[in-house]
XYZ file of C-alpha atoms in Angstrom:
616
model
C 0.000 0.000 0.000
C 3.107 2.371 1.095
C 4.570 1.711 -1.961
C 1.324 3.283 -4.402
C 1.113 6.354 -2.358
C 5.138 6.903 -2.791
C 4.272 6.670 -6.793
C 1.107 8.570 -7.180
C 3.030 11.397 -5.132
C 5.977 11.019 -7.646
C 3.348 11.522 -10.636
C 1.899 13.950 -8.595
C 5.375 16.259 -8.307
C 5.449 16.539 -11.894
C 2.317 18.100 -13.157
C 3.265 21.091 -15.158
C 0.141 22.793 -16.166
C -3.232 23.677 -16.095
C -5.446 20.517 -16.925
C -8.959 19.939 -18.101
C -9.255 16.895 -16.197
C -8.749 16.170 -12.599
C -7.447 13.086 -10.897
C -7.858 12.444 -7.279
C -6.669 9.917 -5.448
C -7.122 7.884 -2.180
C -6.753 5.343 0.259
C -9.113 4.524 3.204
C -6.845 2.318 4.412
C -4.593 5.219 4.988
C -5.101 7.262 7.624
C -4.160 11.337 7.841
C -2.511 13.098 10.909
C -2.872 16.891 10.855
C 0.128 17.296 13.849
C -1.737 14.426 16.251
C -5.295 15.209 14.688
C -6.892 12.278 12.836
C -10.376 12.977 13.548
C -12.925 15.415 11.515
C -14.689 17.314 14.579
C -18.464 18.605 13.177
C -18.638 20.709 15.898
C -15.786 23.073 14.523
C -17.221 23.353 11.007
C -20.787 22.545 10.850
C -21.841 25.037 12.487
C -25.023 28.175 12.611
C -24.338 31.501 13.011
C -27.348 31.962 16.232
C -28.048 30.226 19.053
C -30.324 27.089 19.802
C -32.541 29.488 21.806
C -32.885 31.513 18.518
C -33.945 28.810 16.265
C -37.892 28.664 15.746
C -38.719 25.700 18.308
C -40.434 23.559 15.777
C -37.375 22.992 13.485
C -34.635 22.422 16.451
C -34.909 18.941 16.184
C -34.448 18.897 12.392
C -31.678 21.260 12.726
C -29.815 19.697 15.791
C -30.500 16.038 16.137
C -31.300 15.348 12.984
C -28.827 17.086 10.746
C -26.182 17.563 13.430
C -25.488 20.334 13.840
C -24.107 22.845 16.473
C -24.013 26.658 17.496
C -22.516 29.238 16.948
C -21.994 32.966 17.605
C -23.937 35.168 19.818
C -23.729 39.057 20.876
C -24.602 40.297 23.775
C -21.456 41.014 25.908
C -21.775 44.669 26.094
C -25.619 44.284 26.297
C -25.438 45.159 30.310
C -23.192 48.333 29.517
C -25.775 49.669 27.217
C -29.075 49.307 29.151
C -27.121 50.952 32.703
C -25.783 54.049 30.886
C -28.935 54.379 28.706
C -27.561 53.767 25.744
C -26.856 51.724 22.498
C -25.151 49.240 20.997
C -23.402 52.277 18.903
C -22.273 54.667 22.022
C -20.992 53.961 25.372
C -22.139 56.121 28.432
C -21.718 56.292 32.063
C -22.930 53.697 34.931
C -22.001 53.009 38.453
C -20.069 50.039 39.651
C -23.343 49.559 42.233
C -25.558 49.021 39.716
C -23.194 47.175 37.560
C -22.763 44.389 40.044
C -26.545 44.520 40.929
C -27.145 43.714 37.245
C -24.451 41.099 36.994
C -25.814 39.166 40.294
C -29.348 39.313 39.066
C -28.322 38.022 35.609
C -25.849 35.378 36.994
C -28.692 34.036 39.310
C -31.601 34.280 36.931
C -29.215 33.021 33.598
C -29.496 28.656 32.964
C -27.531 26.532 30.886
C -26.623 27.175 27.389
C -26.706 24.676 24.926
C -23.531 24.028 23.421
C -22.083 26.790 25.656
C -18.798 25.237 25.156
C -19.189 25.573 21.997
C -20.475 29.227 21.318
C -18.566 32.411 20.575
C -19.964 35.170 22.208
C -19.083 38.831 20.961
C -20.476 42.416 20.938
C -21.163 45.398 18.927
C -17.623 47.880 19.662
C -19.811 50.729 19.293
C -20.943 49.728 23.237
C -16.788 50.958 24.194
C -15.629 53.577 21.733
C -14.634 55.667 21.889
C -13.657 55.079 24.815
C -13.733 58.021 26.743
C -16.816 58.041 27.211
C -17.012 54.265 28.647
C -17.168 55.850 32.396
C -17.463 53.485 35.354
C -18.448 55.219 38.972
C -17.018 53.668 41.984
C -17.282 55.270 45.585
C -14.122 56.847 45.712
C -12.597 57.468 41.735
C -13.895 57.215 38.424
C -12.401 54.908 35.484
C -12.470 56.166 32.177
C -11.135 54.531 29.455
C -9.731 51.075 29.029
C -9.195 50.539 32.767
C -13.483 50.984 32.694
C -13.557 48.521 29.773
C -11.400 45.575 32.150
C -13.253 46.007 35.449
C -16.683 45.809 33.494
C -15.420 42.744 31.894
C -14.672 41.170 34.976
C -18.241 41.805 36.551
C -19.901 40.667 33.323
C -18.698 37.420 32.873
C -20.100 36.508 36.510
C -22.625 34.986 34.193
C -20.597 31.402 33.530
C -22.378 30.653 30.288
C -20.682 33.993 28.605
C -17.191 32.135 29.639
C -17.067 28.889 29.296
C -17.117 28.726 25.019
C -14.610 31.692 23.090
C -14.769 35.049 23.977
C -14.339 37.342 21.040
C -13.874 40.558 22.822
C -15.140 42.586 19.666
C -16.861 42.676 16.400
C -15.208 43.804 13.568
C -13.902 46.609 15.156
C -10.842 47.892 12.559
C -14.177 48.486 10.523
C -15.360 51.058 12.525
C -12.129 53.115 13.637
C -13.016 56.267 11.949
C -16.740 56.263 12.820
C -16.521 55.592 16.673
C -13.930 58.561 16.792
C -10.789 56.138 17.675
C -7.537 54.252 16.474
C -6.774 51.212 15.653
C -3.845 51.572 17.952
C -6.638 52.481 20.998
C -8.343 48.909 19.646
C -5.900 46.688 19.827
C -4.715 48.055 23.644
C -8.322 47.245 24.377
C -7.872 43.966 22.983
C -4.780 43.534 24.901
C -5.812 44.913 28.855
C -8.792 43.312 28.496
C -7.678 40.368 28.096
C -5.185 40.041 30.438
C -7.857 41.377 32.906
C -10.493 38.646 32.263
C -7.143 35.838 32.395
C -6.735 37.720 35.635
C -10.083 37.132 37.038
C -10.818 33.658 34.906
C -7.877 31.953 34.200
C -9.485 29.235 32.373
C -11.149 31.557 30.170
C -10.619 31.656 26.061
C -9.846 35.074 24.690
C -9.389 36.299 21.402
C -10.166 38.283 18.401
C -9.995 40.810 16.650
C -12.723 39.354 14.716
C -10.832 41.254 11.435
C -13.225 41.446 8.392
C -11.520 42.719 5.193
C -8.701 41.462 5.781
C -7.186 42.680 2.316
C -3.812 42.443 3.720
C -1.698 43.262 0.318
C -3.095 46.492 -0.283
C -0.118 49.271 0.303
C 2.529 46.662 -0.346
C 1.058 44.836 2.816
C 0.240 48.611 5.524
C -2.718 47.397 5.653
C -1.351 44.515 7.630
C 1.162 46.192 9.380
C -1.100 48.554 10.878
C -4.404 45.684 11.654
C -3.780 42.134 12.231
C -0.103 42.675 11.907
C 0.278 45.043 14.783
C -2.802 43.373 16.990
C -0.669 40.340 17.102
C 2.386 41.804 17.825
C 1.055 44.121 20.725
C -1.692 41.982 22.066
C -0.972 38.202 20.219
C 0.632 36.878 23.396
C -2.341 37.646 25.254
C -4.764 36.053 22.923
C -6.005 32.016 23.324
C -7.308 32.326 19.564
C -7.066 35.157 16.577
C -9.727 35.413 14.257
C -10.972 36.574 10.867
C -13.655 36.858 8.470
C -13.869 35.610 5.355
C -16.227 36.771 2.660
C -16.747 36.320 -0.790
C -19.043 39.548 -2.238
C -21.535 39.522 -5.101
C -22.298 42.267 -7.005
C -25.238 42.479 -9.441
C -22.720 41.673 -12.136
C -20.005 40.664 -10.798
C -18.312 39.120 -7.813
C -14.878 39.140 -5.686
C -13.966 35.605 -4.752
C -11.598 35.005 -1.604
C -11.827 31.164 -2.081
C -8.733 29.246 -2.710
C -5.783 31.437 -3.188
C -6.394 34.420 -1.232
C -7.657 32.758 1.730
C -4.872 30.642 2.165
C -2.557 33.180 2.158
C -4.670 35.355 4.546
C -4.338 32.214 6.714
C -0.666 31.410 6.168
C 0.154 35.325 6.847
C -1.848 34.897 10.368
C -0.035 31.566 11.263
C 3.322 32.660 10.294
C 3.150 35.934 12.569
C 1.710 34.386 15.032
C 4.463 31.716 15.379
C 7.327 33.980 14.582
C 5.912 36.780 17.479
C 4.604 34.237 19.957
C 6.258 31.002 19.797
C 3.179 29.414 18.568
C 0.699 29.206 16.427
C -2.295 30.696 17.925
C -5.699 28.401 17.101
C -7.828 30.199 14.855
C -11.189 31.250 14.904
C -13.005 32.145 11.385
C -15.738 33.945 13.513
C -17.658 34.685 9.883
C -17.746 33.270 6.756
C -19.328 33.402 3.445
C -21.042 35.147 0.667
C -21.840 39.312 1.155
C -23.992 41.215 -1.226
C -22.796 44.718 -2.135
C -24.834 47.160 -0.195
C -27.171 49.355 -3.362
C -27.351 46.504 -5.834
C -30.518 44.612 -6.834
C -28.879 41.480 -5.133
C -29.867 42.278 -1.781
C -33.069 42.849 -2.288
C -36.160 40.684 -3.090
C -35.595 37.166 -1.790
C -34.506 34.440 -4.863
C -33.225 31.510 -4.233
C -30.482 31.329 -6.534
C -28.636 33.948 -3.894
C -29.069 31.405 -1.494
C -26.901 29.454 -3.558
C -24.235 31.948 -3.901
C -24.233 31.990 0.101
C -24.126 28.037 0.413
C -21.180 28.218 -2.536
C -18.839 30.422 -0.766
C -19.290 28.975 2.425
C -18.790 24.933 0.961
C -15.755 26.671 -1.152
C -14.104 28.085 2.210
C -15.151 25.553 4.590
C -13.184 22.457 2.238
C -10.201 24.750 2.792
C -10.815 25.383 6.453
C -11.315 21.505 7.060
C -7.730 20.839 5.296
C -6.607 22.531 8.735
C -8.442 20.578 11.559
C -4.979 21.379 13.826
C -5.691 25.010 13.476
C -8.923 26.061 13.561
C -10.942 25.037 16.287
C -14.173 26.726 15.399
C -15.762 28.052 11.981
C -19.257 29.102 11.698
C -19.907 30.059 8.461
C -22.475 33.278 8.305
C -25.839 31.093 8.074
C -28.188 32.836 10.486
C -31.268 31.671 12.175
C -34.040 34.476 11.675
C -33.377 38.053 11.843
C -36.765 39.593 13.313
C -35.019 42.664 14.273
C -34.037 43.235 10.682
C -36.232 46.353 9.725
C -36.214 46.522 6.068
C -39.100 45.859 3.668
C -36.796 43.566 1.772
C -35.924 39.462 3.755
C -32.751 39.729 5.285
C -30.097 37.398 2.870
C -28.315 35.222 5.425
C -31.271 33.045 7.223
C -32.611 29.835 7.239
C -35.832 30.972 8.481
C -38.338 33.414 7.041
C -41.330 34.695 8.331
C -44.282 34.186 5.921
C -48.189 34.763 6.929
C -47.031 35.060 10.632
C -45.139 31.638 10.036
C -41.327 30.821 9.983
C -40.484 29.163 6.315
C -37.383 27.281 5.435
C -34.826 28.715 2.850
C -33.030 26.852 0.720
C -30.232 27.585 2.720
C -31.253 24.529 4.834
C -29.506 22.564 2.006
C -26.482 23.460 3.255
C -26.583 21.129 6.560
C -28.822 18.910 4.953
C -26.001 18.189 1.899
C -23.414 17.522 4.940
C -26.101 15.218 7.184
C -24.004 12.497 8.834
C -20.841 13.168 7.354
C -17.866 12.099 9.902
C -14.817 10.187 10.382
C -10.856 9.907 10.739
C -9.149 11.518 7.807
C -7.708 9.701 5.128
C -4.803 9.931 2.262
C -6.584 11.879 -0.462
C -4.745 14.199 -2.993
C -5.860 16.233 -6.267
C -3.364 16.929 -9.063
C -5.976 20.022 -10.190
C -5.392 23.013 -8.236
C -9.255 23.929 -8.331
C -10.758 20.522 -7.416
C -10.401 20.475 -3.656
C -10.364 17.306 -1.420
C -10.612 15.590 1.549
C -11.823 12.520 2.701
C -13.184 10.111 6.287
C -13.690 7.167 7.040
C -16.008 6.130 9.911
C -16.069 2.248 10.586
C -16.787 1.278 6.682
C -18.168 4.253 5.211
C -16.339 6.350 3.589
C -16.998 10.268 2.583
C -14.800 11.216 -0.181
C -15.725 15.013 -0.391
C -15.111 17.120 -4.032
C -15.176 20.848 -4.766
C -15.144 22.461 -7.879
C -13.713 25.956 -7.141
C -14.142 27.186 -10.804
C -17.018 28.541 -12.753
C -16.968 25.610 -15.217
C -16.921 21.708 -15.774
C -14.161 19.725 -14.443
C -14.093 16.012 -15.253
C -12.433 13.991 -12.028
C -10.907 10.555 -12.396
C -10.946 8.766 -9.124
C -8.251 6.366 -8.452
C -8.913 4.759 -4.915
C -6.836 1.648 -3.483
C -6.590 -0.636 -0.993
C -10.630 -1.607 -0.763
C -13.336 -3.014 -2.335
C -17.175 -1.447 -1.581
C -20.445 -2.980 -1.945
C -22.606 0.410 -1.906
C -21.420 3.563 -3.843
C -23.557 6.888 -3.834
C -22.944 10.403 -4.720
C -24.220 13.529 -3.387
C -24.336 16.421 -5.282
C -25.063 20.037 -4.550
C -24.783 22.426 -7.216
C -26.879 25.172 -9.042
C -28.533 25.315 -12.812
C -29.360 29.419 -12.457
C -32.091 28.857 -10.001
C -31.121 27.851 -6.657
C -29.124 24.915 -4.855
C -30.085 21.654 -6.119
C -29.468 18.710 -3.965
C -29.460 15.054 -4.948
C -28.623 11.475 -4.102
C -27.872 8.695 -6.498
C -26.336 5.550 -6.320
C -23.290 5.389 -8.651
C -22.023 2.395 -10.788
C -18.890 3.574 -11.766
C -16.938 5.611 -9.180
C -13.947 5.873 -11.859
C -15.485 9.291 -13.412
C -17.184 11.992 -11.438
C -18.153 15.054 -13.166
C -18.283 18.408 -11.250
C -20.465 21.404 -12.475
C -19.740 24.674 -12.676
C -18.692 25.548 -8.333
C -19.819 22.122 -7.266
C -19.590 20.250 -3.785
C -19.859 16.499 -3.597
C -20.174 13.397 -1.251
C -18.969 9.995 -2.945
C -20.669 7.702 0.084
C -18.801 4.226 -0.197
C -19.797 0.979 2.095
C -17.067 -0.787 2.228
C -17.129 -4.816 2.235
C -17.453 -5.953 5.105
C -14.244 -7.857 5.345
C -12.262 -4.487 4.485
C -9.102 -4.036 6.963
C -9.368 -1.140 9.488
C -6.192 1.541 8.939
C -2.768 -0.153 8.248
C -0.963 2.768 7.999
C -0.663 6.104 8.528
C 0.936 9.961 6.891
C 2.061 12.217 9.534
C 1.647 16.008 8.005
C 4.313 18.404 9.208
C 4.393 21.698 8.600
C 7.443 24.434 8.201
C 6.903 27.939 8.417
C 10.159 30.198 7.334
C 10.532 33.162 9.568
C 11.051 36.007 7.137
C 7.875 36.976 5.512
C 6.110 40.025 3.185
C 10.017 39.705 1.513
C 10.258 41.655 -1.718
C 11.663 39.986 -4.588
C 12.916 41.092 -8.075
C 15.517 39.587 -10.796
C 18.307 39.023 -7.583
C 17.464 35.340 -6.566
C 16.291 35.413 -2.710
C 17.041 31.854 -1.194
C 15.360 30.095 1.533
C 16.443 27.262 3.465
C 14.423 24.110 4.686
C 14.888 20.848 6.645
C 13.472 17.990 5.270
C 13.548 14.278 7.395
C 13.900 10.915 4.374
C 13.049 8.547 6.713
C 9.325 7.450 5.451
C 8.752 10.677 3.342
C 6.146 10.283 1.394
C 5.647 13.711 -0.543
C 7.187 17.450 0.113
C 4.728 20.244 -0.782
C 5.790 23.932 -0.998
C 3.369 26.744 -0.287
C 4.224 30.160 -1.529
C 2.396 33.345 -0.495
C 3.241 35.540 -3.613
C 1.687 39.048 -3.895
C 2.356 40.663 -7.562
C 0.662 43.566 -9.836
C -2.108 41.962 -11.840
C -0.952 42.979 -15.050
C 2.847 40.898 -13.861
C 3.434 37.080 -14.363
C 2.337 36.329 -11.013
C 4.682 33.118 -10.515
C 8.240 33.625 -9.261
C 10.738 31.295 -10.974
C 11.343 28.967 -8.615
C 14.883 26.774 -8.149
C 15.506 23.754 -5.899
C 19.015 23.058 -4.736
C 20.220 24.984 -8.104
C 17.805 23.526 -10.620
C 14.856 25.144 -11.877
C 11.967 23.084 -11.331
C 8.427 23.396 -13.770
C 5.264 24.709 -11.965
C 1.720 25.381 -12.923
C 0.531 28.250 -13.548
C -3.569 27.306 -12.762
C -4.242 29.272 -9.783
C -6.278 27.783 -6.957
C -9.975 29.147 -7.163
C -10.837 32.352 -9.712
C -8.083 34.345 -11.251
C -7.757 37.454 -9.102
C -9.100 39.563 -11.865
C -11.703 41.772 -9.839
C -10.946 41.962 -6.329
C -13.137 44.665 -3.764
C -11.066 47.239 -2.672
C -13.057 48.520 -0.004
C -10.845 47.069 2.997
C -13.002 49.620 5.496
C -15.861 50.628 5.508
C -16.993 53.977 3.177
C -15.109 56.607 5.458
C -12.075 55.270 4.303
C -10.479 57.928 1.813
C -10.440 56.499 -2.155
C -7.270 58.055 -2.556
C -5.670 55.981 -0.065
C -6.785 52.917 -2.009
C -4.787 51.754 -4.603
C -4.780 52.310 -8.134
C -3.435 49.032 -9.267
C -5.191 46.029 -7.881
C -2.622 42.602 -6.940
C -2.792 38.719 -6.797
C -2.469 37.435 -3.632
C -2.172 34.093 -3.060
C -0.905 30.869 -1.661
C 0.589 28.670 -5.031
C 0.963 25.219 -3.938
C 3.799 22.976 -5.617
C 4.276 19.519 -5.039
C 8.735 19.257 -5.178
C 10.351 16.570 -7.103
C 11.735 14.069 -4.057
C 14.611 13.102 -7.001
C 15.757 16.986 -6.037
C 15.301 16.773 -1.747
C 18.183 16.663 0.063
C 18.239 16.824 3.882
C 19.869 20.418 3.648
C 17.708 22.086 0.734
C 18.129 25.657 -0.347
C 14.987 27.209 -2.742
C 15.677 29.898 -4.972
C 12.927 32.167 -6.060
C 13.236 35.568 -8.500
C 10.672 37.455 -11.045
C 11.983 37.550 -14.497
C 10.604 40.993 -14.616
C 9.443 43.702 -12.312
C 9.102 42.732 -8.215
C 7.022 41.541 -6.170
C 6.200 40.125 -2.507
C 6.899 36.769 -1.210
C 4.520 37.206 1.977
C 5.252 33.393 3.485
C 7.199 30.331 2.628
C 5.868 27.419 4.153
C 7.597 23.840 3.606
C 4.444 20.628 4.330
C 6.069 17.068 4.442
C 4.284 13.622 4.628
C 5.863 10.756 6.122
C 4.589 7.520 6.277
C 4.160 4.829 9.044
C 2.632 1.097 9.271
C -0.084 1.467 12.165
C 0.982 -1.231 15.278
C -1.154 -4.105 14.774
């Protein structure tokens, strides 16, 4: 069995260019080890954005028992702030500590069990603290203003245990709203940072995080925009963080749309791992707190419900969420921005994001339901699966002898897929599909004769179901994943070859994948030339997901100054090349230049396989 996997991953290494077909292959009998994590945990990805006490009590069983699925993300954190000072969820005020803690024990004896309040993030609106001089907390003998208002309220409101025991996510958003709440992103992250340390001081146990960064369109500037957000919150405040976290949208347009699947996100993600590791020591679990489709604010596509927009929200959340489960060591919660209902949304126009709408006094199902009901009973230990087609994502599980070999089709056309799987036979094969012909998600079943050939529409997600014989062998082996993360990152490059040096360990290697963040003008070649050990080494040039071609430039919200933005819009993105083992040494030095013009190299990150026969 060892021996196939070593010679698909040599075929593999060698794939030069973009391909019409796909071919993916597997092994159940193979099992995957993302750094001591074998096991696909639904409660980390299939996920609502709400609470179980939000859903409409006649489809919680459907949603929770019978599809399986788990919460979520709630607000509410600086809900006490707001009603003491008489304010809003957009302006703090002034309150006494008295009545503070008078609140805070009547909540904490009147609140009950949450459930999944392990589970939930719980957030709030940073309007409730900034700015934050006018956050004023009375106590008999001084007055705290400021930040050192912000801690000690902390500490009284999460006397109520069920706020505490899942991941706190101190704020919202918040670089979003810097100019309009009259602060700094400097005055945010300090927040971030003192408050944290404060509720560590008063809970110990507790998991803090954030900053909950949306837009994170980190190239812009030749990479300021990270250097002043998520660059600088996790240098000033990343030690004092349990978990960082980020949003991740894809936004539609009535024409058009900017896609942050494949590509982009992983080198969002990369960017956030490397600094965390190089500033901290470690690499900080992550939290995608949001995730999905957004609908440009003005166009026709937010307004009159249609179902085919429900199927641009379940598409960029499957897109995202395949990548996201390709890193089960990393993040430990992603709720992808499905909502319950949204009764407090006061618009004449259904609010885009919910499962529920209210019809004739009634709550209706969307289509977005399809979503949980396309991933019903999905689970499992990983297993070896691998795509030579940088747009047809994988990954696969096996639970006793099923076996979920999951597919996505990141472009907007057909890709054939040949499946090659070894080391089983199966006496059951079906395939779920869930795709979209112009007028919403369609979601099937079918049993399948041949599991050889798989064709995936245009943005397609899909389930091959196998039932195994039952005389198949449990896992015989196993591939270890290790990752490498080179410390200098965002380096610019030109014609001068820059050269990076990696470990790599023969014993057992099974395949040595490089991933290179690479940010470059759109009108530039956007791959590097890339050397190994002194030779030049073929790449593809298919990107992973949409060529970067239209990308939203709004990283703020519409405050922001235009003629800070800039003119010439970039590729950024993670390119993923499979090295030729013939070229690996133990020592290896990569070379990497532009032919013409410069660009950034924003991470380098080095992924090796090894291989190992399971004790019997």
């Amino acid at each position: 069995m060892r021996t196939t996997i070593l010679i698909l991953s040599l075929m593999y290494s060698f794939v030069l260019t973009a391909q019409d077909k796909a071919k993916v292959t597997f092994d159940p009998s193979t099992k995957m080890s993302y750094d001591g994590v074998t096991k696909f945990e639904r409660k980390n990805f299939i996920n609502v954005h709400t609470t179980y006490e939000h859903i409409p009590q006649q489809f919680r069983k459907e949603l929770y028992e019978e599809l399986g699925v788990s919460d979520g993300r709630s607000f509410g954190l600086g809900t006490p702030s707001n009603k003491l000072s008489g304010t809003n969820h957009k302006h703090p005020g002034t309150f006494s500590e008295k009545a503070l803690k008078a609140e805070m024990k009547e909540i904490a004896a009147n609140s009950t069990p949450r459930k999944f309040e392990d589970e939930i993030i719980v957030t709030s609106h940073p309007g409730s603290y900034f700015p934050v001089g006018e956050f004023v907390l009375e106590k008999k003998k001084e007055q705290l203003v400021g930040i050192p208002a912000i801690e000690e309220y902390f500490q009284q409101r999460l006397r109520e245990s069920t706020y505490r025991k899942g991941y706190i996510e101190i704020l919202n958003e918040p670089f979003v709203h810097d100019r309009d709440m009259h602060t700094s992103v400097d005055t945010i992250i300090d927040m971030f940072k003192y408050t944290a340390k404060a509720i560590h001081q008063k809970y110990p146990q507790a998991k803090v995080g954030g900053p909950g960064h949306a837009w994170p369109a980190y190239e812009l500037n030749d990479f300021q925009i990270w250097k002043e957000r998520m660059g600088k919150f996790i240098e000033v405040a990343g030690n004092d963080m349990d978990f960082l976290s980020v949003h991740l949208y894809s936004t539609y347009y009535d024409d058009k749309a900017s896609y942050r699947a494949g590509a982009n996100a992983e080198a969002i993600l990369d960017m956030i791992e490397a600094k965390s590791l190089q500033v901290t020591g470690t690499i900080k679990p992550l939290v995608i707190s949001e995730y999905g489709s957004g609908f440009k604010k003005g166009t026709n596509i937010v307004q009159a419900y249609y179902k085919e927009r429900d199927w641009y929200v379940i598409h960029g959340v499957n897109s995202k969420m395949m990548q996201f489960m390709n890193r089960p060591h990393r993040i430990v919660k992603s709720v992808p921005f499905i909502c319950g209902r949204a009764d407090w949304y006061d618009n004449e126009h259904p609010y885009p994001w919910v499962l529920f709408h209210k019809k004739n006094n009634e709550y209706q199902k969307t289509e977005l339901i399809k979503f949980y009901q396309f991933w019903k009973d999905v689970k499992g230990e990983y297993v070896f699966i691998q795509s030579d087609h940088a747009d047809v994502q994988t990954v696969g599980f096996r639970e006793g002898n099923k076996v979920f070999i999951c597919l996505d089709n990141l472009e907007d056309k057909t890709i054939d897929v040949d499946l090659a799987g070894t080391g089983f036979k199966h006496q059951k094969a079906e395939l779920r599909r869930i795709y979209s012909e112009g007028n919403g998600p369609i979601l099937s079943q079918q049993p399948i004769s041949d599991i050889s050939k798989i064709t995936l529409s245009s943005d397609e997600t899909a389930i091959l179901i196998l039932e195994l014989n039952d005389d198949t062998d449990e896992f015989s082996s196993t591939i270890k994943l290790t990752e490498q993360y080179h410390p200098e990152t965002i380096q610019k490059i030109g014609q001068q070859e820059k050269e990076y040096q990696f470990d790599v360990n023969p014993d057992e290697l099974v395949f040595v994948d490089l991933h290179l963040g690479i940010a470059r003008p759109i009108a530039e070649d956007f791959l590097p030339i890339v050397k190994l050990n002194g030779q030049k080494i073929s790449v593809s040039r298919n990107q992973m997901g949409r060529t970067q071609d239209f990308k939203e430039l709004t990283f703020e919200n519409a405050l922001e100054p235009k003629i800070k933005r800039p003119q010439q819009q970039n590729f950024f993105g993670v390119h993923k090349i499979a090295l030729p083992k013939a070229l690996l040494k133990e020592k290896n030095v990569l070379s990497l230049s532009f032919e013409k013009g410069e660009g950034f190299i924003s991470t380098v990150k080095v992924v090796q396989g090894h291989q190992s026969e399971m004790n019997q």
